[in-house]
mmCIF file of C-alpha atoms and ligand atoms in Angstrom:
data_model
loop_
_atom_site.group_PDB
_atom_site.id
_atom_site.type_symbol
_atom_site.label_atom_id
_atom_site.label_comp_id
_atom_site.label_asym_id
_atom_site.label_seq_id
_atom_site.Cartn_x
_atom_site.Cartn_y
_atom_site.Cartn_z
ATOM 1 C CA MET A 1 7.214 57.160 61.662
ATOM 2 C CA MET A 2 8.931 57.744 58.304
ATOM 3 C CA ASP A 3 12.214 56.408 59.734
ATOM 4 C CA ASN A 4 10.465 53.224 60.764
ATOM 5 C CA VAL A 5 8.994 52.715 57.326
ATOM 6 C CA ILE A 6 12.359 53.202 55.669
ATOM 7 C CA LYS A 7 13.895 50.571 57.987
ATOM 8 C CA MET A 8 11.552 48.015 56.459
ATOM 9 C CA ALA A 9 13.955 47.772 53.557
ATOM 10 C CA PRO A 10 17.093 45.772 54.431
ATOM 11 C CA SER A 11 20.497 46.838 53.168
ATOM 12 C CA GLU A 12 20.692 46.871 49.387
ATOM 13 C CA SER A 13 23.129 43.958 49.202
ATOM 14 C CA GLU A 14 20.464 41.552 50.497
ATOM 15 C CA LEU A 15 18.197 42.257 47.527
ATOM 16 C CA SER A 16 18.366 40.719 44.051
ATOM 17 C CA LYS A 17 19.271 42.994 41.174
ATOM 18 C CA HIS A 18 15.632 43.070 40.073
ATOM 19 C CA GLN A 19 14.404 43.882 43.580
ATOM 20 C CA GLN A 20 16.975 46.674 43.923
ATOM 21 C CA ASN A 21 16.055 48.097 40.551
ATOM 22 C CA TYR A 22 12.351 47.832 41.367
ATOM 23 C CA ALA A 23 12.787 49.551 44.781
ATOM 24 C CA GLN A 24 14.753 52.351 43.163
ATOM 25 C CA ARG A 25 12.008 53.017 40.606
ATOM 26 C CA VAL A 26 9.391 52.970 43.388
ATOM 27 C CA HIS A 27 11.405 55.493 45.473
ATOM 28 C CA ASP A 28 11.999 57.671 42.414
ATOM 29 C CA SER A 29 8.226 57.832 41.968
ATOM 30 C CA ASP A 30 7.515 59.164 45.505
ATOM 31 C CA MET A 31 6.456 55.786 46.866
ATOM 32 C CA ILE A 32 7.832 53.235 49.337
ATOM 33 C CA GLU A 33 7.318 49.469 49.327
ATOM 34 C CA GLY A 34 4.776 48.500 52.021
ATOM 35 C CA TRP A 35 6.212 45.079 52.869
ATOM 36 C CA TRP A 36 9.171 43.520 54.638
ATOM 37 C CA TRP A 37 11.735 42.295 52.093
ATOM 38 C CA ASP A 38 13.103 39.771 54.581
ATOM 39 C CA SER A 39 9.754 38.466 55.810
ATOM 40 C CA THR A 40 9.529 34.779 56.692
ATOM 41 C CA GLU A 41 6.225 34.984 58.605
ATOM 42 C CA PHE A 42 3.487 37.545 59.247
ATOM 43 C CA ARG A 43 4.774 40.511 61.222
ATOM 44 C CA PRO A 44 2.898 43.833 61.629
ATOM 45 C CA ARG A 45 4.657 46.726 59.980
ATOM 46 C CA PRO A 46 6.050 49.530 62.199
ATOM 47 C CA ASP A 47 3.300 51.847 60.982
ATOM 48 C CA GLN A 48 0.689 49.292 62.086
ATOM 49 C CA PRO A 49 1.195 49.006 65.886
ATOM 50 C CA VAL A 50 -0.991 46.453 67.638
ATOM 51 C CA GLU A 51 -1.203 48.693 70.731
ATOM 52 C CA PRO A 52 -1.694 52.472 70.766
ATOM 53 C CA SER A 53 1.800 53.954 70.785
ATOM 54 C CA GLY A 54 3.715 57.135 70.192
ATOM 55 C CA PRO A 55 6.995 58.860 70.917
ATOM 56 C CA ALA A 56 5.804 61.139 73.776
ATOM 57 C CA VAL A 57 7.326 60.196 77.157
ATOM 58 C CA PRO A 58 6.193 60.801 80.744
ATOM 59 C CA HIS A 59 8.011 63.876 81.997
ATOM 60 C CA VAL A 60 7.960 66.427 84.803
ATOM 61 C CA TRP A 61 9.131 70.047 84.678
ATOM 62 C CA ASN A 62 9.917 71.079 88.268
ATOM 63 C CA TRP A 63 9.139 74.585 89.394
ATOM 64 C CA SER A 64 12.515 74.698 91.170
ATOM 65 C CA THR A 65 14.075 74.802 87.677
ATOM 66 C CA VAL A 66 11.366 76.548 85.647
ATOM 67 C CA GLY A 67 10.557 79.287 88.197
ATOM 68 C CA PRO A 68 14.022 80.942 88.380
ATOM 69 C CA LEU A 69 14.469 80.699 84.577
ATOM 70 C CA ILE A 70 11.131 82.330 83.766
ATOM 71 C CA HIS A 71 11.721 85.158 86.271
ATOM 72 C CA GLU A 72 15.187 85.710 84.752
ATOM 73 C CA SER A 73 13.728 85.913 81.221
ATOM 74 C CA GLY A 74 12.637 89.481 82.012
ATOM 75 C CA GLU A 75 16.336 90.442 82.121
ATOM 76 C CA VAL A 76 17.124 89.010 78.695
ATOM 77 C CA VAL A 77 14.111 89.884 76.551
ATOM 78 C CA GLY A 78 11.533 92.671 76.514
ATOM 79 C CA LEU A 79 7.840 92.421 75.822
ATOM 80 C CA GLY A 80 6.350 93.947 72.683
ATOM 81 C CA GLN A 81 6.908 93.904 68.947
ATOM 82 C CA GLY A 82 10.142 95.961 68.679
ATOM 83 C CA PRO A 83 13.863 95.083 68.615
ATOM 84 C CA GLY A 84 14.886 92.816 71.499
ATOM 85 C CA GLU A 85 11.245 92.258 72.326
ATOM 86 C CA ALA A 86 8.989 89.236 72.145
ATOM 87 C CA GLU A 87 5.275 89.247 71.398
ATOM 88 C CA ARG A 88 4.951 86.679 74.175
ATOM 89 C CA ARG A 89 7.787 86.123 76.693
ATOM 90 C CA VAL A 90 7.461 82.393 77.088
ATOM 91 C CA LEU A 91 9.567 79.325 77.818
ATOM 92 C CA VAL A 92 8.236 76.473 75.709
ATOM 93 C CA LEU A 93 8.084 73.054 77.399
ATOM 94 C CA ARG A 94 9.294 70.322 75.063
ATOM 95 C CA ASN A 95 8.532 66.673 75.649
ATOM 96 C CA PRO A 96 11.959 64.946 75.302
ATOM 97 C CA GLY A 97 10.335 62.226 73.174
ATOM 98 C CA LEU A 98 8.831 64.762 70.769
ATOM 99 C CA SER A 99 11.739 67.206 70.523
ATOM 100 C CA PRO A 100 12.550 69.134 68.293
ATOM 101 C CA GLN A 101 8.808 69.702 67.965
ATOM 102 C CA TYR A 102 7.383 72.375 70.240
ATOM 103 C CA ALA A 103 5.032 69.890 71.863
ATOM 104 C CA MET A 104 4.260 68.424 75.289
ATOM 105 C CA THR A 105 1.925 65.743 73.930
ATOM 106 C CA ASN A 106 0.814 64.573 70.463
ATOM 107 C CA THR A 107 -1.770 67.323 70.403
ATOM 108 C CA PHE A 108 -0.778 70.044 72.891
ATOM 109 C CA PHE A 109 1.833 72.764 73.226
ATOM 110 C CA GLY A 110 2.673 74.316 76.597
ATOM 111 C CA ASP A 111 4.686 77.257 77.845
ATOM 112 C CA VAL A 112 5.334 79.279 80.966
ATOM 113 C CA GLN A 113 4.880 83.005 80.481
ATOM 114 C CA LEU A 114 6.157 86.108 82.320
ATOM 115 C CA ILE A 115 4.612 89.569 82.367
ATOM 116 C CA GLU A 116 6.491 92.065 84.526
ATOM 117 C CA PRO A 117 4.745 94.858 86.451
ATOM 118 C CA GLY A 118 3.321 97.482 84.080
ATOM 119 C CA GLU A 119 3.771 95.380 80.936
ATOM 120 C CA VAL A 120 1.143 94.418 78.355
ATOM 121 C CA ALA A 121 1.500 91.528 75.888
ATOM 122 C CA PRO A 122 0.014 92.930 72.656
ATOM 123 C CA SER A 123 -3.392 91.818 71.413
ATOM 124 C CA HIS A 124 -3.551 89.031 68.890
ATOM 125 C CA ARG A 125 -5.755 86.089 68.008
ATOM 126 C CA HIS A 126 -5.399 82.554 66.678
ATOM 127 C CA THR A 127 -7.508 79.582 65.696
ATOM 128 C CA THR A 128 -5.930 77.544 68.488
ATOM 129 C CA THR A 129 -7.637 77.374 71.906
ATOM 130 C CA ALA A 130 -5.642 78.315 75.006
ATOM 131 C CA ALA A 131 -6.134 77.384 78.654
ATOM 132 C CA ARG A 132 -4.084 79.366 81.186
ATOM 133 C CA PHE A 133 -3.205 78.543 84.796
ATOM 134 C CA VAL A 134 -1.905 81.263 87.080
ATOM 135 C CA PHE A 135 1.177 80.539 89.213
ATOM 136 C CA GLU A 136 2.218 83.915 90.593
ATOM 137 C CA GLY A 137 1.247 87.574 90.718
ATOM 138 C CA MET A 138 -1.610 89.466 92.353
ATOM 139 C CA GLY A 139 -2.228 92.049 89.605
ATOM 140 C CA GLY A 140 -2.383 89.973 86.429
ATOM 141 C CA TRP A 141 -5.208 90.091 83.926
ATOM 142 C CA THR A 142 -6.263 88.778 80.530
ATOM 143 C CA SER A 143 -8.717 90.553 78.247
ATOM 144 C CA VAL A 144 -10.675 88.469 75.748
ATOM 145 C CA GLU A 145 -12.911 90.135 73.145
ATOM 146 C CA GLY A 146 -13.390 93.260 75.247
ATOM 147 C CA GLU A 147 -13.833 91.600 78.639
ATOM 148 C CA ARG A 148 -11.096 91.673 81.246
ATOM 149 C CA VAL A 149 -10.643 88.824 83.713
ATOM 150 C CA ASP A 150 -8.555 89.639 86.797
ATOM 151 C CA LEU A 151 -6.355 86.788 87.888
ATOM 152 C CA GLN A 152 -4.649 85.465 90.994
ATOM 153 C CA PRO A 153 -2.625 82.302 91.749
ATOM 154 C CA GLY A 154 -4.636 79.118 91.128
ATOM 155 C CA ASP A 155 -7.123 80.870 88.812
ATOM 156 C CA ILE A 156 -7.791 79.610 85.291
ATOM 157 C CA VAL A 157 -8.655 81.614 82.189
ATOM 158 C CA MET A 158 -9.778 80.269 78.823
ATOM 159 C CA ASN A 159 -9.075 81.721 75.445
ATOM 160 C CA PRO A 160 -11.581 80.556 72.823
ATOM 161 C CA GLN A 161 -10.685 80.089 69.150
ATOM 162 C CA TRP A 162 -10.068 83.263 67.124
ATOM 163 C CA ALA A 163 -10.762 85.576 70.086
ATOM 164 C CA TRP A 164 -8.606 88.730 70.387
ATOM 165 C CA HIS A 165 -6.678 88.688 73.661
ATOM 166 C CA ASP A 166 -3.992 90.539 75.541
ATOM 167 C CA HIS A 167 -2.465 90.075 78.966
ATOM 168 C CA GLY A 168 -1.159 92.641 81.405
ATOM 169 C CA ASN A 169 0.112 93.151 84.898
ATOM 170 C CA ASP A 170 -1.066 96.062 87.080
ATOM 171 C CA GLY A 171 0.522 94.578 90.216
ATOM 172 C CA ASP A 172 3.904 95.067 91.903
ATOM 173 C CA ASP A 173 5.112 91.505 91.441
ATOM 174 C CA ASN A 174 5.734 89.328 88.397
ATOM 175 C CA PHE A 175 2.712 87.727 86.730
ATOM 176 C CA VAL A 176 3.599 84.143 85.776
ATOM 177 C CA PHE A 177 1.279 81.595 84.246
ATOM 178 C CA PHE A 178 1.197 78.383 82.228
ATOM 179 C CA ASP A 179 -0.418 78.247 78.780
ATOM 180 C CA VAL A 180 -1.699 75.102 77.065
ATOM 181 C CA LEU A 181 -2.600 75.419 73.378
ATOM 182 C CA ASP A 182 -3.731 72.799 70.848
ATOM 183 C CA ILE A 183 -1.069 73.924 68.356
ATOM 184 C CA PRO A 184 0.388 70.516 67.318
ATOM 185 C CA LEU A 185 -3.110 69.208 66.556
ATOM 186 C CA LEU A 186 -4.227 72.229 64.550
ATOM 187 C CA THR A 187 -0.884 72.481 62.755
ATOM 188 C CA HIS A 188 -1.213 68.857 61.712
ATOM 189 C CA LEU A 189 -4.712 69.562 60.438
ATOM 190 C CA GLY A 190 -3.426 72.577 58.515
ATOM 191 C CA THR A 191 -5.665 74.956 60.406
ATOM 192 C CA ALA A 192 -3.408 76.785 62.883
ATOM 193 C CA VAL A 193 -3.504 80.492 61.984
ATOM 194 C CA TRP A 194 -2.390 83.652 63.845
ATOM 195 C CA ASP A 195 -3.429 87.264 63.424
ATOM 196 C CA PHE A 196 -1.064 89.893 64.874
ATOM 197 C CA ASP A 197 -2.668 92.872 63.169
ATOM 198 C CA TYR A 198 -4.626 94.472 65.978
ATOM 199 C CA VAL A 199 -4.371 97.849 64.229
ATOM 200 C CA GLN A 200 -7.427 96.747 62.249
ATOM 201 C CA VAL A 201 -9.369 96.928 65.524
ATOM 202 C CA THR A 202 -7.916 99.997 67.273
ATOM 203 C CA GLY A 203 -6.863 101.919 64.139
ATOM 204 C CA ASP A 204 -3.812 102.965 66.188
ATOM 205 C CA LYS A 205 -0.428 101.319 65.674
ATOM 206 C CA ALA A 206 0.735 102.291 69.171
ATOM 207 C CA ASN A 207 -2.271 100.787 70.889
ATOM 208 C CA LYS A 208 -2.216 97.027 71.137
ATOM 209 C CA LYS A 209 -4.298 96.936 74.290
ATOM 210 C CA GLN A 210 -7.947 96.067 73.912
ATOM 211 C CA PRO A 211 -10.647 98.598 74.570
ATOM 212 C CA LEU A 212 -12.938 97.068 77.188
ATOM 213 C CA THR A 213 -16.546 96.760 76.075
ATOM 214 C CA ARG A 214 -17.974 94.772 78.983
ATOM 215 C CA PRO A 215 -17.626 95.014 82.775
ATOM 216 C CA ASN A 216 -14.525 93.274 84.144
ATOM 217 C CA ASN A 217 -15.096 89.640 85.192
ATOM 218 C CA GLN A 218 -18.706 89.759 83.944
ATOM 219 C CA CYS A 219 -18.706 86.189 82.583
ATOM 220 C CA MET A 220 -18.141 84.884 86.100
ATOM 221 C CA SER A 221 -21.071 86.770 87.616
ATOM 222 C CA LEU A 222 -23.233 85.451 84.776
ATOM 223 C CA PHE A 223 -22.092 81.870 84.394
ATOM 224 C CA ASP A 224 -20.236 80.455 87.400
ATOM 225 C CA SER A 225 -23.261 79.257 89.398
ATOM 226 C CA SER A 226 -23.227 75.594 88.516
ATOM 227 C CA GLY A 227 -26.334 74.603 86.567
ATOM 228 C CA ILE A 228 -27.990 78.030 86.918
ATOM 229 C CA VAL A 229 -27.616 80.080 83.748
ATOM 230 C CA PRO A 230 -28.972 83.501 82.811
ATOM 231 C CA ARG A 231 -31.805 83.710 80.304
ATOM 232 C CA PHE A 232 -31.327 87.406 79.541
ATOM 233 C CA VAL A 233 -28.035 86.981 77.671
ATOM 234 C CA SER A 234 -27.220 84.621 74.863
ATOM 235 C CA SER A 235 -23.772 83.727 73.689
ATOM 236 C CA SER A 236 -22.864 84.736 70.188
ATOM 237 C CA ARG A 237 -20.763 81.608 69.786
ATOM 238 C CA THR A 238 -22.502 78.426 70.814
ATOM 239 C CA ASP A 239 -19.419 76.269 70.162
ATOM 240 C CA GLN A 240 -17.367 78.151 72.784
ATOM 241 C CA SER A 241 -17.916 78.403 76.519
ATOM 242 C CA PRO A 242 -19.204 81.817 77.677
ATOM 243 C CA LEU A 243 -17.366 81.328 80.982
ATOM 244 C CA LEU A 244 -13.768 82.456 80.545
ATOM 245 C CA GLY A 245 -12.476 82.412 84.102
ATOM 246 C CA TYR A 246 -12.472 80.189 87.175
ATOM 247 C CA ARG A 247 -11.414 81.295 90.642
ATOM 248 C CA TYR A 248 -9.261 78.910 92.662
ATOM 249 C CA THR A 249 -11.429 79.653 95.705
ATOM 250 C CA THR A 250 -14.475 78.361 93.784
ATOM 251 C CA VAL A 251 -12.646 75.258 92.578
ATOM 252 C CA ARG A 252 -11.379 74.479 96.096
ATOM 253 C CA SER A 253 -14.783 74.900 97.738
ATOM 254 C CA THR A 254 -16.358 72.663 95.056
ATOM 255 C CA LEU A 255 -13.785 69.938 95.714
ATOM 256 C CA ASP A 256 -14.124 70.357 99.489
ATOM 257 C CA LYS A 257 -17.894 69.896 99.331
ATOM 258 C CA MET A 258 -17.284 66.476 97.737
ATOM 259 C CA ARG A 259 -14.360 65.382 99.893
ATOM 260 C CA ASP A 260 -16.267 62.760 101.868
ATOM 261 C CA GLU A 261 -17.404 60.982 98.702
ATOM 262 C CA LYS A 262 -15.620 57.830 97.583
ATOM 263 C CA GLY A 263 -14.511 59.538 94.365
ATOM 264 C CA SER A 264 -12.927 57.901 91.342
ATOM 265 C CA PRO A 265 -10.685 54.879 92.008
ATOM 266 C CA ASN A 266 -8.196 56.322 89.515
ATOM 267 C CA ASP A 267 -8.394 60.038 90.206
ATOM 268 C CA GLY A 268 -9.821 60.712 93.662
ATOM 269 C CA ILE A 269 -12.283 63.610 93.824
ATOM 270 C CA ILE A 270 -12.185 64.709 90.195
ATOM 271 C CA VAL A 271 -14.378 67.373 88.572
ATOM 272 C CA GLU A 272 -14.583 68.562 84.967
ATOM 273 C CA PHE A 273 -14.951 72.190 83.876
ATOM 274 C CA ASN A 274 -17.831 72.226 81.401
ATOM 275 C CA ASN A 275 -19.446 74.761 79.130
ATOM 276 C CA PRO A 276 -22.268 75.951 81.439
ATOM 277 C CA GLU A 277 -24.682 76.391 78.536
ATOM 278 C CA SER A 278 -24.186 73.112 76.703
ATOM 279 C CA GLY A 279 -22.692 70.885 79.401
ATOM 280 C CA ILE A 280 -20.015 69.673 76.991
ATOM 281 C CA SER A 281 -16.239 70.039 77.311
ATOM 282 C CA ILE A 282 -14.864 73.492 77.955
ATOM 283 C CA ALA A 283 -13.499 73.716 74.397
ATOM 284 C CA PRO A 284 -13.915 71.603 71.239
ATOM 285 C CA THR A 285 -10.412 70.176 71.630
ATOM 286 C CA MET A 286 -9.823 70.357 75.386
ATOM 287 C CA SER A 287 -11.253 68.774 78.482
ATOM 288 C CA MET A 288 -10.115 70.373 81.721
ATOM 289 C CA CYS A 289 -10.353 68.827 85.183
ATOM 290 C CA ALA A 290 -9.411 69.549 88.785
ATOM 291 C CA GLN A 291 -8.795 66.749 91.242
ATOM 292 C CA LEU A 292 -8.347 66.504 94.970
ATOM 293 C CA LEU A 293 -6.155 63.772 96.409
ATOM 294 C CA ARG A 294 -6.872 63.590 100.087
ATOM 295 C CA PRO A 295 -4.051 63.161 102.647
ATOM 296 C CA GLY A 296 -2.362 59.806 102.028
ATOM 297 C CA GLU A 297 -4.723 58.938 99.134
ATOM 298 C CA LYS A 298 -3.358 56.473 96.580
ATOM 299 C CA THR A 299 -5.272 55.710 93.380
ATOM 300 C CA LEU A 300 -5.458 52.576 91.254
ATOM 301 C CA SER A 301 -3.795 52.448 87.867
ATOM 302 C CA HIS A 302 -5.574 53.024 84.567
ATOM 303 C CA ARG A 303 -4.647 53.898 81.011
ATOM 304 C CA HIS A 304 -6.551 55.512 78.184
ATOM 305 C CA ASN A 305 -5.960 56.755 74.675
ATOM 306 C CA TRP A 306 -6.048 60.462 75.452
ATOM 307 C CA SER A 307 -2.994 62.417 76.645
ATOM 308 C CA THR A 308 -2.962 64.582 79.739
ATOM 309 C CA ILE A 309 -0.981 67.566 80.954
ATOM 310 C CA TYR A 310 -1.109 68.039 84.755
ATOM 311 C CA ILE A 311 -0.399 71.146 86.791
ATOM 312 C CA ALA A 312 0.219 70.716 90.522
ATOM 313 C CA ILE A 313 -1.594 73.511 92.323
ATOM 314 C CA ASP A 314 -1.309 72.460 95.929
ATOM 315 C CA GLY A 315 0.457 69.840 98.013
ATOM 316 C CA ARG A 316 2.929 67.220 96.892
ATOM 317 C CA GLY A 317 2.570 63.796 95.406
ATOM 318 C CA SER A 318 3.820 61.319 92.901
ATOM 319 C CA THR A 319 2.435 59.826 89.745
ATOM 320 C CA VAL A 320 3.746 56.481 88.570
ATOM 321 C CA VAL A 321 3.565 56.228 84.773
ATOM 322 C CA ASP A 322 4.501 52.715 83.623
ATOM 323 C CA ASP A 323 8.037 52.361 85.074
ATOM 324 C CA THR A 324 8.633 56.060 85.646
ATOM 325 C CA THR A 325 7.860 57.843 88.917
ATOM 326 C CA LEU A 326 7.150 61.552 88.548
ATOM 327 C CA GLU A 327 7.452 63.407 91.856
ATOM 328 C CA TRP A 328 5.592 66.690 91.951
ATOM 329 C CA GLU A 329 4.844 69.616 94.172
ATOM 330 C CA LYS A 330 3.307 73.072 93.842
ATOM 331 C CA ASN A 331 3.625 74.609 90.339
ATOM 332 C CA ASP A 332 5.286 71.525 88.819
ATOM 333 C CA ILE A 333 3.961 70.479 85.424
ATOM 334 C CA PHE A 334 3.942 66.902 84.129
ATOM 335 C CA VAL A 335 2.729 64.827 81.224
ATOM 336 C CA VAL A 336 1.077 61.418 80.998
ATOM 337 C CA PRO A 337 1.128 60.395 77.314
ATOM 338 C CA SER A 338 -1.705 58.359 75.866
ATOM 339 C CA TRP A 339 -2.060 54.646 76.735
ATOM 340 C CA ARG A 340 0.367 54.677 79.682
ATOM 341 C CA TRP A 341 -0.624 53.045 82.970
ATOM 342 C CA HIS A 342 -0.676 55.728 85.640
ATOM 343 C CA LYS A 343 -1.680 56.151 89.269
ATOM 344 C CA HIS A 344 -1.409 59.083 91.644
ATOM 345 C CA SER A 345 -0.576 59.410 95.291
ATOM 346 C CA ASN A 346 -0.645 62.245 97.765
ATOM 347 C CA ARG A 347 2.713 61.990 99.543
ATOM 348 C CA SER A 348 1.512 63.857 102.621
ATOM 349 C CA ASN A 349 -0.614 62.329 105.349
ATOM 350 C CA GLU A 350 -1.678 65.776 106.575
ATOM 351 C CA THR A 351 -2.320 68.068 103.626
ATOM 352 C CA ASP A 352 -4.466 67.923 100.483
ATOM 353 C CA ALA A 353 -2.981 67.767 97.007
ATOM 354 C CA VAL A 354 -4.764 69.430 94.093
ATOM 355 C CA LEU A 355 -4.031 68.859 90.420
ATOM 356 C CA TYR A 356 -5.403 70.635 87.379
ATOM 357 C CA SER A 357 -5.281 68.736 84.092
ATOM 358 C CA VAL A 358 -5.964 69.337 80.410
ATOM 359 C CA SER A 359 -6.528 66.486 77.970
ATOM 360 C CA ASP A 360 -7.429 65.935 74.330
ATOM 361 C CA LEU A 361 -10.312 63.601 75.252
ATOM 362 C CA PRO A 362 -12.966 65.613 73.320
ATOM 363 C CA ILE A 363 -11.088 64.992 70.063
ATOM 364 C CA ILE A 364 -10.832 61.259 70.714
ATOM 365 C CA GLU A 365 -14.547 61.164 71.587
ATOM 366 C CA LYS A 366 -15.493 63.070 68.449
ATOM 367 C CA ILE A 367 -13.860 60.409 66.308
ATOM 368 C CA GLY A 368 -15.628 57.693 68.315
ATOM 369 C CA LEU A 369 -12.487 55.979 69.611
ATOM 370 C CA ARG A 370 -12.436 56.533 73.353
ATOM 371 C CA ARG A 371 -10.854 53.552 75.078
ATOM 372 C CA GLU A 372 -9.844 52.947 78.674
ATOM 373 C CA GLN A 373 -8.522 50.120 80.851
ATOM 374 C CA GLN A 374 -8.667 50.024 84.647
ATOM 375 C CA GLN A 375 -6.804 47.776 87.040
ATOM 376 C CA ASN A 376 -8.466 46.726 90.310
ATOM 377 C CA GLU A 377 -6.744 45.954 93.636
ATOM 378 C CA SER A 378 -5.988 42.376 92.605
ATOM 379 C CA GLY A 379 -4.539 43.451 89.254
ATOM 380 C CA ASP A 380 -7.505 42.336 87.094
ATOM 381 C CA ILE A 381 -8.100 44.571 84.095
ATOM 382 C CA LYS A 382 -11.442 46.000 83.016
ATOM 383 C CA ASP A 383 -11.473 47.185 79.393
ATOM 384 C CA THR A 384 -13.934 49.325 77.442
ATOM 385 C CA GLY A 385 -12.617 47.811 74.231
ATOM 386 C CA TRP A 386 -12.775 49.698 70.958
ATOM 387 C CA THR A 387 -16.479 50.291 71.260
ATOM 388 C CA PRO A 388 -17.432 53.732 70.111
ATOM 389 C CA ASN A 389 -16.813 55.842 73.195
ATOM 390 C CA CYS A 390 -16.886 54.265 76.637
ATOM 391 C CA PRO A 391 -17.964 53.739 79.309
ATOM 392 C CA VAL A 392 -19.235 50.427 77.979
ATOM 393 C CA TRP A 393 -16.993 47.998 79.823
ATOM 394 C CA GLU A 394 -16.400 44.661 78.086
HETATM 395 C C1 1HN B 401 -0.227 82.790 72.738
HETATM 396 O O1 1HN B 401 -1.254 83.386 72.140
HETATM 397 C C2 1HN B 401 0.066 83.095 74.034
HETATM 398 O O2 1HN B 401 -1.635 84.687 74.208
HETATM 399 C C3 1HN B 401 1.101 82.447 74.664
HETATM 400 O O3 1HN B 401 -0.352 84.389 75.864
HETATM 401 C C4 1HN B 401 1.860 81.518 74.022
HETATM 402 C C5 1HN B 401 2.374 80.299 72.047
HETATM 403 C C6 1HN B 401 2.131 80.025 70.743
HETATM 404 C C7 1HN B 401 1.079 80.617 70.101
HETATM 405 C C8 1HN B 401 0.276 81.527 70.732
HETATM 406 C C9 1HN B 401 -0.705 84.134 74.744
HETATM 407 C C10 1HN B 401 1.589 81.222 72.707
HETATM 408 C C11 1HN B 401 0.529 81.841 72.049
#
């Protein structure tokens, strides 16, 4: 953005002596002229786009590349807080349009993480929210604030804001999962903070693993019956979902129950993971969905001003984002930046395709600026306009 603003000034030789002298004094005073020097007619400035825009690009990270590299990371770096060790052994996914930032979208960071058999990633906490998607490993677990959630491929686990958490692997095979965190957003807001000092909880420098204070997987027995919630427990934190984990088997059977419905023209059979107590998004900054694309299903294009990270969980398909076609299959990760036309297709005529996705929609809704456009079969466009939060189609 800053580069664009600076380009608004032409080369110095095109300016009069007075203009040059004036511009210099403005720059020396920590300001920049907010006009085009060479303007002959009205033209929006680069910092005033007439369409939503940004530098993030559509991109896919294929598991055929990521998988071998993350497994190999165990040979090059240990897990822990000592020499040659990392607190978290992660490969950070960088959107080529946002590099060198550690960012997949304007608002979200993502990484793939490895925990080898017997390892524990030490407890810490942060103000950022994390959503985690399990790719591999039968013995992986995450503990959050004294409750352990056991994880298998396709499962999801949430990490609410400022909750102590550690991850471990009691299995015989590598535990590999994908993390999404709202780091770029919170960093921009000046409110991303980490706490690595778990000694204050255990009182023991050598013990970075959380003592468990609740039965393993308890949140799922309490809260994963859709619309039926216990009245004998109350959550201490009403802004965070009490349900930390989701089993892939539950997600699949939910999608299967709906498979004969028409579904969404843009997303097939799509479901959102909500806070079971409040019914709102799973986290203040994140909306998470699962979608089933039935064999051969092709969706219609739409675009909206929230950005989405997708994780392919089953099957194979392609997503066309403006002029770019992203081909995906199991464990591939891809990004659809905000305000890009996109449509999905299941490339198989026999098998289902399932995508998980995480978006920053709740943030956009909170500021009252949700906007979406949909294209129908004949190419006509339906638009919500800039009304405060759709769906109010114009
Ligand atoms: C984090 O807490 C985890 O807990 C993984 O597994 C990656 C990247 C940046 C900041 C915090 C984790 C992270 C992270």
